[in-house]
Coordinates of N, CA and C in Angstrom, one line a residue:
K1 N 107.3 18.9 88.4 CA 106.8 20.2 88.1 C 107.0 21.1 89.3
C2 N 106.9 20.6 90.5 CA 107.1 21.4 91.7 C 108.5 21.9 91.8
R3 N 109.4 21.0 91.5 CA 110.8 21.4 91.6 C 111.1 22.4 90.6
D4 N 110.6 22.4 89.4 CA 110.8 23.4 88.3 C 110.3 24.8 88.8
L5 N 109.1 24.8 89.4 CA 108.6 26.1 89.9 C 109.5 26.6 91.0
F6 N 109.9 25.7 91.9 CA 110.8 26.1 93.0 C 112.1 26.7 92.5
E7 N 112.7 26.1 91.5 CA 113.9 26.6 91.0 C 113.8 28.0 90.3
I8 N 112.6 28.2 89.7 CA 112.4 29.5 89.1 C 112.2 30.6 90.3
I9 N 111.4 30.2 91.2 CA 111.2 31.1 92.4 C 112.4 31.4 93.1
E10 N 113.2 30.4 93.4 CA 114.5 30.5 94.1 C 115.5 31.4 93.3
S11 N 115.6 31.2 92.0 CA 116.5 32.0 91.3 C 116.2 33.4 91.2
R12 N 114.9 33.8 91.4 CA 114.5 35.2 91.3 C 114.3 35.8 92.7
D13 N 114.3 35.0 93.7 CA 114.0 35.5 95.1 C 115.0 36.6 95.5
C14 N 114.5 37.8 95.9 CA 115.4 38.9 96.3 C 116.2 39.5 95.2
R15 N 116.0 39.1 93.9 CA 116.8 39.6 92.8 C 115.9 40.3 91.8
K16 N 114.8 39.7 91.5 CA 113.9 40.2 90.4 C 112.5 40.1 90.8
A17 N 111.7 41.0 90.2 CA 110.2 40.9 90.4 C 109.7 39.7 89.6
T18 N 108.7 39.1 90.2 CA 108.0 38.0 89.6 C 106.5 38.2 89.7
I19 N 105.8 38.1 88.6 CA 104.3 38.3 88.7 C 103.7 36.9 88.5
I20 N 102.8 36.5 89.4 CA 102.1 35.3 89.4 C 100.6 35.6 89.4
I21 N 99.9 35.0 88.4 CA 98.5 35.2 88.2 C 97.8 33.9 88.4
S22 N 96.8 33.9 89.2 CA 96.1 32.6 89.5 C 94.6 32.9 89.7
Q23 N 93.8 32.0 89.2 CA 92.3 32.0 89.5 C 92.1 31.2 90.8
I24 N 93.1 30.6 91.4 CA 92.9 29.8 92.6 C 93.4 30.7 93.8
P25 N 92.6 30.8 94.8 CA 93.0 31.6 96.0 C 94.3 31.0 96.6
V26 N 95.1 31.9 97.2 CA 96.4 31.4 97.8 C 96.1 30.3 98.8
S27 N 95.0 30.3 99.5 CA 94.7 29.3 100.5 C 94.6 27.9 99.8
G28 N 94.3 27.8 98.5 CA 94.2 26.6 97.8 C 95.5 26.1 97.1
W29 N 96.5 27.0 97.1 CA 97.8 26.6 96.4 C 98.5 25.4 97.0
Y30 N 98.5 25.3 98.3 CA 99.3 24.2 99.0 C 98.9 22.9 98.4
Q31 N 97.6 22.7 98.2 CA 97.1 21.4 97.7 C 97.6 21.1 96.3
L32 N 97.9 22.1 95.5 CA 98.3 21.9 94.1 C 99.7 21.3 94.0
F33 N 100.5 21.5 95.0 CA 101.9 21.0 94.9 C 102.1 19.5 95.1
G34 N 101.4 18.9 96.0 CA 101.5 17.5 96.2 C 102.7 17.1 97.0
D35 N 103.7 17.9 97.0 CA 104.9 17.7 97.8 C 105.1 18.8 98.9
S36 N 104.9 18.5 100.1 CA 104.8 19.5 101.2 C 106.1 20.3 101.3
T37 N 107.2 19.6 101.0 CA 108.5 20.3 101.1 C 108.6 21.4 100.1
Y38 N 108.3 21.1 98.9 CA 108.4 22.2 97.8 C 107.3 23.2 98.0
A39 N 106.1 22.8 98.5 CA 105.0 23.7 98.7 C 105.4 24.7 99.8
D40 N 106.0 24.3 100.9 CA 106.4 25.2 101.9 C 107.5 26.2 101.4
A41 N 108.4 25.6 100.7 CA 109.5 26.5 100.2 C 109.0 27.5 99.2
C42 N 108.2 27.1 98.3 CA 107.7 28.0 97.2 C 106.8 29.0 97.8
L43 N 105.8 28.6 98.6 CA 104.9 29.5 99.1 C 105.4 30.5 100.1
S44 N 106.4 30.1 100.9 CA 107.0 31.1 101.8 C 107.8 32.2 101.0
R45 N 108.4 31.8 99.9 CA 109.2 32.8 99.1 C 108.2 33.7 98.3
M46 N 107.1 33.1 97.8 CA 106.2 33.8 97.0 C 105.3 34.8 97.8
T47 N 105.0 34.4 99.0 CA 104.1 35.3 99.8 C 104.8 36.2 100.8
S48 N 106.0 36.0 101.1 CA 106.7 36.8 102.2 C 106.8 38.3 101.8
K49 N 107.0 38.6 100.6 CA 107.2 40.0 100.1 C 106.2 40.4 99.1
A50 N 105.1 39.7 99.0 CA 104.1 39.8 97.9 C 103.2 41.0 98.1
Y51 N 102.8 41.6 97.0 CA 101.8 42.5 96.9 C 100.6 41.8 96.3
R52 N 99.5 41.7 97.0 CA 98.4 40.9 96.4 C 97.3 41.8 96.0
L53 N 96.8 41.6 94.8 CA 95.7 42.3 94.2 C 94.6 41.2 94.0
E54 N 93.5 41.4 94.7 CA 92.4 40.5 94.5 C 91.2 41.2 93.9
F55 N 90.6 40.7 92.9 CA 89.5 41.3 92.2 C 88.2 40.4 92.4
P56 N 87.4 40.7 93.4 CA 86.3 39.9 93.7 C 85.2 40.2 92.7
G57 N 84.2 39.3 92.7 CA 83.1 39.5 91.8 C 83.1 38.4 90.7
R58 N 82.1 38.6 89.8 CA 81.9 37.6 88.7 C 82.9 37.9 87.6
D59 N 83.1 36.9 86.8 CA 84.0 36.9 85.7 C 83.6 37.9 84.7
R60 N 84.4 38.9 84.4 CA 84.1 40.0 83.5 C 84.0 39.5 82.0
R61 N 84.8 38.5 81.7 CA 84.8 37.9 80.3 C 83.4 37.4 80.0
I62 N 82.7 36.8 80.9 CA 81.4 36.3 80.6 C 80.4 37.5 80.4
T63 N 80.5 38.5 81.2 CA 79.7 39.7 81.0 C 79.9 40.4 79.6
N64 N 81.2 40.5 79.3 CA 81.6 41.2 78.0 C 81.3 40.4 76.8
S65 N 81.1 39.2 76.9 CA 80.9 38.3 75.7 C 79.5 38.3 75.2
N66 N 78.6 38.8 76.0 CA 77.1 38.8 75.6 C 76.8 39.9 74.7

């Protein structure tokens, strides 16, 4: 799985925009990879030119469902 993600990120790096959405903060991503080589490669490519939008606060879906 790590290699698949790396290949996607690598193929798009400096060529096309990529949107990544996560409920896990960037600081927790490294542990998800399991392979430090792919983690370093992916994270450096994903974060070097990134625009990050963080929306703090409680989950709006829970509020809207009541």
